[in-house]
Tab-separated table of C-alpha atoms in Angstrom:
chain	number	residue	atom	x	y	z
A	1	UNK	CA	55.585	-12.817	13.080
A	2	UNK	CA	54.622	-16.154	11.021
A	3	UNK	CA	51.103	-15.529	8.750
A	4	UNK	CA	50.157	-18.923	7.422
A	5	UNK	CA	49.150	-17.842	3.836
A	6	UNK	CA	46.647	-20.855	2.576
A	7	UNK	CA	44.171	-19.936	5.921
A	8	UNK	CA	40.783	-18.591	4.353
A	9	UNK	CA	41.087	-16.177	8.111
A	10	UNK	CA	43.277	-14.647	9.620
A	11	UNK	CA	43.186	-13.629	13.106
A	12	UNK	CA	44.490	-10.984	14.731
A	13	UNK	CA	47.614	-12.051	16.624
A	14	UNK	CA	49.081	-13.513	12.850
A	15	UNK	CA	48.191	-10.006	11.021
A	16	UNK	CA	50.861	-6.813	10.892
A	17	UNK	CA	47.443	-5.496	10.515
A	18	UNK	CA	45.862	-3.545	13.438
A	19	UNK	CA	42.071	-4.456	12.201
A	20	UNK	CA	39.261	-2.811	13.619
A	21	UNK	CA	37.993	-5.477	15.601
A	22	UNK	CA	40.765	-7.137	17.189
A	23	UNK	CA	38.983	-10.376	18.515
A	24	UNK	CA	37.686	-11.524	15.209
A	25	UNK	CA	38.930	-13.605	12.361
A	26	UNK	CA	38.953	-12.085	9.466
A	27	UNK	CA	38.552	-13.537	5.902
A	28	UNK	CA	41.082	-12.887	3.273
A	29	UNK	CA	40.205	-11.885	-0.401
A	30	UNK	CA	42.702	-12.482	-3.336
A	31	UNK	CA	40.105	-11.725	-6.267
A	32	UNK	CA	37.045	-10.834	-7.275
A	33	UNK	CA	34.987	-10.912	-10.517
A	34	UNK	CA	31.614	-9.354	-10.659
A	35	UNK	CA	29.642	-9.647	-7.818
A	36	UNK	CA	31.713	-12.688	-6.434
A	37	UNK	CA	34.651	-12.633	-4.509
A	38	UNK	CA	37.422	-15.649	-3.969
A	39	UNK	CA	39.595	-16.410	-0.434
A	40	UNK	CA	42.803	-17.426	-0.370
A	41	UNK	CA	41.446	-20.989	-0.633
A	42	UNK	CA	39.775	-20.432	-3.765
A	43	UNK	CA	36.279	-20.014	-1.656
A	44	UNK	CA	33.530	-18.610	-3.548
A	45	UNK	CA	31.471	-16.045	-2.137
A	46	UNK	CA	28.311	-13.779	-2.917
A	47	UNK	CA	28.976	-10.007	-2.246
A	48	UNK	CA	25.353	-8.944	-1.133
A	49	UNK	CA	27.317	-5.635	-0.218
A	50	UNK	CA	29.027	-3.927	-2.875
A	51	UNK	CA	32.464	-4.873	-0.844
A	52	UNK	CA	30.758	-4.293	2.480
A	53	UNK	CA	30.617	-1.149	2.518
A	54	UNK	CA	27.897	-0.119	-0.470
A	55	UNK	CA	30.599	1.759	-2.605
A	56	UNK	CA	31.642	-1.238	-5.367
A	57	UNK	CA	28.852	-0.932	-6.720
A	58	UNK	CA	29.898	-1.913	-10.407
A	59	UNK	CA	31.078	-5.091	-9.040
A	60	UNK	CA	35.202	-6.481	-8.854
A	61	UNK	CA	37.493	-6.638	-11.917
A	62	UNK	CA	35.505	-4.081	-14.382
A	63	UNK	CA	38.506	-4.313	-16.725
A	64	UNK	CA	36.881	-0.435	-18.432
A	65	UNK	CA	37.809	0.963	-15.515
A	66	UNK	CA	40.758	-0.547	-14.473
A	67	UNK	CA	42.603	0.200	-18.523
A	68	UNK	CA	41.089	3.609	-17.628
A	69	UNK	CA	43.047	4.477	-14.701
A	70	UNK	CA	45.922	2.837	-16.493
A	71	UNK	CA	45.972	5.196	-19.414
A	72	UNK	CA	45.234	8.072	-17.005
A	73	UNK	CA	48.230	7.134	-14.846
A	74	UNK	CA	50.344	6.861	-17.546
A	75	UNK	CA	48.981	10.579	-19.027
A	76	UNK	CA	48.763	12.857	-15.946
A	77	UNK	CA	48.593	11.269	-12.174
A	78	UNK	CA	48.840	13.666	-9.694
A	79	UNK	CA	48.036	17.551	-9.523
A	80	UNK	CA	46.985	19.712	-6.183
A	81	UNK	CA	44.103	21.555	-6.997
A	82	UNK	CA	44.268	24.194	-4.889
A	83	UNK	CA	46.499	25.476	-7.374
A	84	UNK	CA	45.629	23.861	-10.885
A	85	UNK	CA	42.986	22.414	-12.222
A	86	UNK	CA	42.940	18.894	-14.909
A	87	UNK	CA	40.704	18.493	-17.717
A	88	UNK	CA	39.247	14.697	-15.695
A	89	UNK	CA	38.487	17.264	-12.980
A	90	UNK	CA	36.766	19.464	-15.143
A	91	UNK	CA	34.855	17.223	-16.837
A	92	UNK	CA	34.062	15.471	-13.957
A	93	UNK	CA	32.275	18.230	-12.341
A	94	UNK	CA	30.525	19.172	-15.371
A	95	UNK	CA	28.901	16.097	-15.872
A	96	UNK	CA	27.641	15.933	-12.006
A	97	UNK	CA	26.214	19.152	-11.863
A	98	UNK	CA	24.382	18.500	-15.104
A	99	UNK	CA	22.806	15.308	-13.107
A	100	UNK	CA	21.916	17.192	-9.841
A	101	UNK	CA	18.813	18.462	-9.503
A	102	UNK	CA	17.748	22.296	-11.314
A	103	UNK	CA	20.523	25.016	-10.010
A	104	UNK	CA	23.055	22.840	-9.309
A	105	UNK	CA	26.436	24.686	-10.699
A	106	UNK	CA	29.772	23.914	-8.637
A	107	UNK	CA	31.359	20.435	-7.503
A	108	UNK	CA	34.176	20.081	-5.124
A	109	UNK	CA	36.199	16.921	-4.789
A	110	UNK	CA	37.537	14.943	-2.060
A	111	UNK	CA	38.687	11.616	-0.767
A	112	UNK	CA	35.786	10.180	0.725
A	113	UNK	CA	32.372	10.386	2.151
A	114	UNK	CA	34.270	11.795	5.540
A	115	UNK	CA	35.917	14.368	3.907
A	116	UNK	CA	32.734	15.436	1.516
A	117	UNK	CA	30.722	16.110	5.492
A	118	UNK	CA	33.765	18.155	6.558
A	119	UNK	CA	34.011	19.891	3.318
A	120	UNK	CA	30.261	20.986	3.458
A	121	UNK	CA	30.647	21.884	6.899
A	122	UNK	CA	33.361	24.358	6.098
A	123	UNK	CA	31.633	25.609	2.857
A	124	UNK	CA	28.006	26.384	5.086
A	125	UNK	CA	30.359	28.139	7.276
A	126	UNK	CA	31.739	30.096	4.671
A	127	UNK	CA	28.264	30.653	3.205
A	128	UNK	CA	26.958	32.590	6.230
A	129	UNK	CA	30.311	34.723	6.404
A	130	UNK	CA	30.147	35.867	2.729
A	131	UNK	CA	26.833	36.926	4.075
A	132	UNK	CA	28.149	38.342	6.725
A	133	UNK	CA	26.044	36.224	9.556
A	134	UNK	CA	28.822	35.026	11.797
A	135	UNK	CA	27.061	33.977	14.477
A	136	UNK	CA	25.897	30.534	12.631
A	137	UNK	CA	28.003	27.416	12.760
A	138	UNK	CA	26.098	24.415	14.291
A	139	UNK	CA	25.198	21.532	12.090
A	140	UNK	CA	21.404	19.923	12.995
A	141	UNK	CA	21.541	16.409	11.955
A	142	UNK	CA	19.671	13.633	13.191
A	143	UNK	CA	19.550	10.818	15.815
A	144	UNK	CA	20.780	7.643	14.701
A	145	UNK	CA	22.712	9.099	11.381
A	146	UNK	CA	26.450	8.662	10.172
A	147	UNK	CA	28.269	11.113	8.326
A	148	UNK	CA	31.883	9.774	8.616
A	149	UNK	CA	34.391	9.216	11.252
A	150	UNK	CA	36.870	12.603	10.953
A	151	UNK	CA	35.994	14.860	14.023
A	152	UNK	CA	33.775	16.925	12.117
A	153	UNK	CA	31.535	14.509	10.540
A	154	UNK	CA	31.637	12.071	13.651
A	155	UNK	CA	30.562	15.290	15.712
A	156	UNK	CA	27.149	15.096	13.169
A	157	UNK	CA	26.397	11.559	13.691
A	158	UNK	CA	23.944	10.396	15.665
A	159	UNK	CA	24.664	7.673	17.966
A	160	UNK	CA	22.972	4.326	17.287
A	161	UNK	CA	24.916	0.764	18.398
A	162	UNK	CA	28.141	0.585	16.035
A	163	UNK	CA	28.515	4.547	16.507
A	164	UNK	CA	27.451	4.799	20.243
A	165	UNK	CA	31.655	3.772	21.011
A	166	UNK	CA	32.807	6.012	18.477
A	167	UNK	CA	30.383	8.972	19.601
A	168	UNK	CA	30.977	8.539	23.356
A	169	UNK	CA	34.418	7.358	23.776
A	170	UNK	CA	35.450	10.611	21.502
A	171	UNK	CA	33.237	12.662	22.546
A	172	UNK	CA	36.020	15.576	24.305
A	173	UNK	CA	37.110	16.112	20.857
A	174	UNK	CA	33.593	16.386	19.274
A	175	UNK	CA	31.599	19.500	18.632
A	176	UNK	CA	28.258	19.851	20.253
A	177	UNK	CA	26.122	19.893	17.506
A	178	UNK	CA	22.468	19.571	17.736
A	179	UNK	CA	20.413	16.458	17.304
A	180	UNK	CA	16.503	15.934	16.230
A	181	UNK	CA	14.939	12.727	16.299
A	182	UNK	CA	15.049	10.540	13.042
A	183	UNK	CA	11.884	9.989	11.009
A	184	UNK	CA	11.844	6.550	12.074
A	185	UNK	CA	7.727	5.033	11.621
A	186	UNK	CA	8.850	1.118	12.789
A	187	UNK	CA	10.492	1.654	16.174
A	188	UNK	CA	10.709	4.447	18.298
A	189	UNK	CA	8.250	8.042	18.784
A	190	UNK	CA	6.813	7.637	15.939
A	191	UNK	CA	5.752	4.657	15.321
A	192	UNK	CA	2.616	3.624	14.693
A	193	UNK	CA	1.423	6.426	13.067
A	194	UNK	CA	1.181	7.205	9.412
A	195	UNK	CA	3.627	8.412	6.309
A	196	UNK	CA	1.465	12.200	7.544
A	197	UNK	CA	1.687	12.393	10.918
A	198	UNK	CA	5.123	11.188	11.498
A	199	UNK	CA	6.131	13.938	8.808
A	200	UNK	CA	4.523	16.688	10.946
A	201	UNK	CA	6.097	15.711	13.989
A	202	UNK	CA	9.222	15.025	12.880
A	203	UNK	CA	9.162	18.967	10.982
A	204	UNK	CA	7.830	19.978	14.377
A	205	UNK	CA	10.661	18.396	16.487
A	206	UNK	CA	13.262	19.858	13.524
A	207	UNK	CA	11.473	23.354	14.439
A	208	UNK	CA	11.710	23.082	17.895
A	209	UNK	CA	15.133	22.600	18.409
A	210	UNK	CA	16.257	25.616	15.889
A	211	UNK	CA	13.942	27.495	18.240
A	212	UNK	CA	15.710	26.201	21.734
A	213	UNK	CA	19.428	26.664	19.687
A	214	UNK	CA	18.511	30.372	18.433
A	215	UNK	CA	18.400	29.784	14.473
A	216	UNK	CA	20.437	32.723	14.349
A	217	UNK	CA	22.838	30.306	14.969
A	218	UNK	CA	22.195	27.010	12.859
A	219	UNK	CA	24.480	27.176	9.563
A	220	UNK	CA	22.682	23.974	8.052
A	221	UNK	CA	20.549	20.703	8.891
A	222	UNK	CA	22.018	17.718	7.152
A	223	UNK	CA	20.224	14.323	6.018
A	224	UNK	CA	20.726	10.971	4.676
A	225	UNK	CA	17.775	10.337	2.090
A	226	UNK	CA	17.692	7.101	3.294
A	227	UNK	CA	19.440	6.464	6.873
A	228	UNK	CA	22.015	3.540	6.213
A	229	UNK	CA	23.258	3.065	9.658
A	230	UNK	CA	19.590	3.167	11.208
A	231	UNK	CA	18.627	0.018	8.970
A	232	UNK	CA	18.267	1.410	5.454
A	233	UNK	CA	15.416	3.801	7.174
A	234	UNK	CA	13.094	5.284	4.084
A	235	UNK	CA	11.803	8.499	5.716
A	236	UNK	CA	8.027	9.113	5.432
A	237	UNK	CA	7.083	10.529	2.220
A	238	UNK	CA	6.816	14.541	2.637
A	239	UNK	CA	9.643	14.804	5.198
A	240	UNK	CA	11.971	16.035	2.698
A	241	UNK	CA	10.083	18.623	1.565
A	242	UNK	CA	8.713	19.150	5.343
A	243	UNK	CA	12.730	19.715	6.178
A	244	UNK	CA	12.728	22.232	3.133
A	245	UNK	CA	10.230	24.367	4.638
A	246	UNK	CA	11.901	24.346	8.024
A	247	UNK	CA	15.135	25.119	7.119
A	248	UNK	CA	13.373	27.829	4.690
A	249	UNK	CA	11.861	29.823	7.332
A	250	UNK	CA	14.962	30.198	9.435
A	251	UNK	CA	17.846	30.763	6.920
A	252	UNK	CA	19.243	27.307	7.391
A	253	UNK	CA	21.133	25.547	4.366
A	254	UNK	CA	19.401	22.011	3.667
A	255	UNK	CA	22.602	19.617	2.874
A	256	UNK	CA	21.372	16.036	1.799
A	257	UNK	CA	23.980	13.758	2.532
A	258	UNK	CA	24.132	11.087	-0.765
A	259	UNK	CA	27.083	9.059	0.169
A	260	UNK	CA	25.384	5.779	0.694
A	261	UNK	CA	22.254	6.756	-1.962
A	262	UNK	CA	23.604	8.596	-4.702
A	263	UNK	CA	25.199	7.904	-8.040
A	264	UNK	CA	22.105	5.350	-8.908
A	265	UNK	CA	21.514	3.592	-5.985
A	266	UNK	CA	18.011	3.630	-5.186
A	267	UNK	CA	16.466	4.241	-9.041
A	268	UNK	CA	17.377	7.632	-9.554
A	269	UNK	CA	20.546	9.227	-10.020
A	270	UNK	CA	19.980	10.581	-6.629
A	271	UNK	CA	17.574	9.744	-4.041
A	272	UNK	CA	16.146	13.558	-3.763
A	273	UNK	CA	15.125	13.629	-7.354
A	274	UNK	CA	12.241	11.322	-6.158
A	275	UNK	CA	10.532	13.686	-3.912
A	276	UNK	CA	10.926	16.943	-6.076
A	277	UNK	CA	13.463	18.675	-3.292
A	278	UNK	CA	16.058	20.890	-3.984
A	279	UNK	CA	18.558	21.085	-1.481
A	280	UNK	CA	21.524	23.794	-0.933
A	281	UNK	CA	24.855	20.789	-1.353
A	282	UNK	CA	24.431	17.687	-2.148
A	283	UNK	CA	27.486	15.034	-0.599
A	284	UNK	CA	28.676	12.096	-2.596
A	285	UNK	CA	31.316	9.547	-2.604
A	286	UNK	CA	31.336	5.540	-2.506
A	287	UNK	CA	28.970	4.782	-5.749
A	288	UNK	CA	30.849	7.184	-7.731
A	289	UNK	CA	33.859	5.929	-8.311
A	290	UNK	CA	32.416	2.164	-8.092
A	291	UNK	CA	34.923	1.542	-5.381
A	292	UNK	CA	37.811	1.655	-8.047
A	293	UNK	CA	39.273	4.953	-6.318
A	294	UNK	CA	38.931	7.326	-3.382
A	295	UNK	CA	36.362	9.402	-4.616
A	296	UNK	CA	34.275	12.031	-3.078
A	297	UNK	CA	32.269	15.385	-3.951
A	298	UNK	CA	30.017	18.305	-2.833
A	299	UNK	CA	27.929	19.681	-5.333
A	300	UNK	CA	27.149	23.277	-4.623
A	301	UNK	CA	23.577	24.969	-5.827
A	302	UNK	CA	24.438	28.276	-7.897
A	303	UNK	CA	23.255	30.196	-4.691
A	304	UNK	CA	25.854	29.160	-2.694
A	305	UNK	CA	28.384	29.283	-5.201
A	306	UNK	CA	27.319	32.987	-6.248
A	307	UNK	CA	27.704	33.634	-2.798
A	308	UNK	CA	30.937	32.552	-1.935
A	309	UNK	CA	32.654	33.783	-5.081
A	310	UNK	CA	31.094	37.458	-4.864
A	311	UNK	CA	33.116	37.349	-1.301
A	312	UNK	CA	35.806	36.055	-2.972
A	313	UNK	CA	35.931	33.343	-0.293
A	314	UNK	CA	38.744	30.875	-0.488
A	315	UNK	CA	38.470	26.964	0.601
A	316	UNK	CA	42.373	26.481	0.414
A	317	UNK	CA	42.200	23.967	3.198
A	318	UNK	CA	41.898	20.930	1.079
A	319	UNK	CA	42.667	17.526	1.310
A	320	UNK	CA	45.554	15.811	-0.449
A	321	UNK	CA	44.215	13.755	-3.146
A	322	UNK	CA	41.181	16.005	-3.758
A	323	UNK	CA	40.688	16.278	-7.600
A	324	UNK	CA	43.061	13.940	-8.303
A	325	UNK	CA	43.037	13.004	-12.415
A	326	UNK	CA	43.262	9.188	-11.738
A	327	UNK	CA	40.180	9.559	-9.257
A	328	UNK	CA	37.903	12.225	-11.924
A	329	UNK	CA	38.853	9.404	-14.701
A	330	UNK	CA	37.318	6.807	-12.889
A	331	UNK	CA	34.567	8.803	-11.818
A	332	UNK	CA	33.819	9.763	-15.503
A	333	UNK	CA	33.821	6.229	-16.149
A	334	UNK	CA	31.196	5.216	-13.965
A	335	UNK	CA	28.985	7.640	-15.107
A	336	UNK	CA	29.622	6.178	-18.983
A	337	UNK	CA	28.634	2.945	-17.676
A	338	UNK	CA	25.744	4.053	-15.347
A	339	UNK	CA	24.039	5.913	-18.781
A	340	UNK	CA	25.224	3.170	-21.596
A	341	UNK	CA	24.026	0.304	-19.794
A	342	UNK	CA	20.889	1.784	-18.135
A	343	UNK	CA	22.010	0.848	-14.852
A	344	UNK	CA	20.054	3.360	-13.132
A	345	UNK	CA	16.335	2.439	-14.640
A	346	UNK	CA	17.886	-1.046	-13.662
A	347	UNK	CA	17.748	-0.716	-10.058
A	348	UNK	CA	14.230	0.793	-9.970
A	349	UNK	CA	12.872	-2.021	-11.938
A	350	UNK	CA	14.989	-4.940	-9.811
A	351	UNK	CA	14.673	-2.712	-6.607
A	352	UNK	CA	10.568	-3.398	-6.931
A	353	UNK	CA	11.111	-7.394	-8.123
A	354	UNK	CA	13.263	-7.436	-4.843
A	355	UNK	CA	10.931	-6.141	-2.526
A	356	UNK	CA	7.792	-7.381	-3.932
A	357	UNK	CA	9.064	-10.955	-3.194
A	358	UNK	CA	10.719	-10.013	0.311
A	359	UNK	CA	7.162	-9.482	0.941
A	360	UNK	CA	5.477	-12.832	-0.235
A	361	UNK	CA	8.392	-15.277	0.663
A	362	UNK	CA	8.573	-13.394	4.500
A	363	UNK	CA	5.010	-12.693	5.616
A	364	UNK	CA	3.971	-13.957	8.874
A	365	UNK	CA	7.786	-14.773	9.486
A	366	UNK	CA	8.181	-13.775	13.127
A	367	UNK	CA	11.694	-12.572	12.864
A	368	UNK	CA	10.814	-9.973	10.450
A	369	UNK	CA	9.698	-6.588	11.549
A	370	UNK	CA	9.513	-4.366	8.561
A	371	UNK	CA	10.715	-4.614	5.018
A	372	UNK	CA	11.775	-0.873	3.389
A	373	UNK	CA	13.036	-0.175	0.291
């Protein structure tokens, strides 16, 4: 096989690579500084993304970072921590359940948004077994959501376009878990109504289901803050709290998926802290290690933790990489630049600026629906 190397594509039937999308060119990347990345042909281009997938969110070539992993390499680079622990990892988790919202005590660490679903999965399972109610395991989650593409996260998501082949064509090896319609207000059964009566029938159509499942048998209803796949979907304001109540009244753990929203994306460390809930875990990856390492997390509230380590319960089935010292150094990293620099207080301010002129330069534009942010 012959790749011509000065192409700014490449297609398929030139690449060793099986890409996702076999029919399409793809572009090739050699560098990238900031928020700008460079083809093979020297091409300029404007990463509106954070590397298309929200998670380089610190932008390409942060030398801070990259000297970081370098030293950390060079100190300590790999140790499996279901057997030992590092001082990065440590640290690491210290500093993120200081950030979380009030009761926040335990992080666990993983490779990846994917692996922080199926990692909260296993822990709400554990949860109700410590306390000894075996009969819950299903996950609620909503219509429309992603939560990764392992068998246990892709068996939460919801199935809208990109995920309707990946949710049907895999569906013998998915677990039936529950859907609820998404707080959607633009398209959809609830639109046209307001921020309060979408809220109440969304809570209602949460309720509803736990009562056709049995909520003796729901371990936990998970969220995305904002819904990334559904078109950066803002849920009405008191759904989160709405969801709280809910899962309240029938012993259901609350797990608010932050993979796309946390670490300082939307203005506040994470996107919960802005309507005052507290949930049960909290899931993190992409932002958090500024797409400089395979980074992931689930941050436990002390009364899951307590639980869990009265029954001495153990959650040896771990990934590979989890914890790894060159990951926990970058991730301590970020969070150094996120504070010094203000980055966080940054994106509330610019996130306004942004949409406040979305609005004046697009009204009356036909093409555009809705603007959210």
């Amino acid at each position: 096989m012959t790749v011509t190397q000065t192409s700014a594509t490449i297609a398929a039937a030139d690449s060793a690579v099986f890409h996702r999308r076999p029919g399409d060119p793809y572009p090739v990347f050699v560098r990238g500084e900031g928020c700008e990345l460079f083809d093979r042909r020297g091409r300029r281009y404007l990463d509106l993304s954070s590397g298309m997938a929200w998670a380089a969110s610190l932008g390409q070539g942060n030398r801070e970072i990259a000297e970081v992993m370098g030293r950390q390499a060079a100190t300590l680079t790999y140790i499996h921590n279901a057997w030992a622990s590092t001082d990065r990892q440590e640290e690491l988790a210290a500093r993120l359940v200081a950030l979380a919202p009030p009761g926040f005590a335990r992080a666990m660490f993983t490779s990846g948004g994917s692996e922080s679903n199926e990692l909260a999965l296993r822990i709400a399972r554990q949860y109700h077994l410590a306390r000894g109610d075996s009969r819950r395991w299903k996950i609620v989650s909503l219509e429309h959501s992603y939560h990764g593409a392992t068998i246990g996260a892709l068996s939460m998501t919801g199935k809208v376009n990109v995920n309707e082949m990946i949710t049907t064509d895999y569906a013998p090896y998915l677990i039936p878990f529950p859907k609820v319609p998404a707080p959607i207000t633009f398209r959809g059964p609830f639109s046209g109504v307001d921020d309060a009566e979408a809220t109440r029938r969304a809570a209602a159509a949460i309720e509803e289901r736990f009562l056709v499942e049995d909520p003796g048998t729901i371990a936990a209803f998970v969220v995305e803050p904002i819904m990334g796949n559904a078109g950066m979907t803002v849920p009405p304001d008191g759904y989160l709290q709405a969801v709280r109540e809910v899962c309240d009244r029938h012993g259901v753990l609350f797990i608010a998926d932050e993979v796309m929203t946390g670490a300082g994306r939307t203005g506040t460390f994470l996107r919960v802290e802005a309507s005052g809930v507290v949930p049960d875990m909290v899931i993190m990856a992409k932002a958090i290690s500024g797409g400089y390492a395979p980074l992931g997390a689930v941050l436990l509230h002390e009364r899951i933790a307590d639980a869990l380590m009265a029954a001495r319960k153990r959650l040896d089935h771990v990934h590979t990489y989890s914890g790894q010292p060159v990951q926990c150094a970058v991730g301590l990293t970020v969070l150094d630049i996120l504070e010094r620099d203000g980055l966080v207080a940054q994106v509330a301010v610019r996130g306004a600026f942004l949409r406040a002129h979305l609005a004046e330069e697009l009204a009356g534009c036909p093409w555009v629906g809705d603007i959210r942010g």
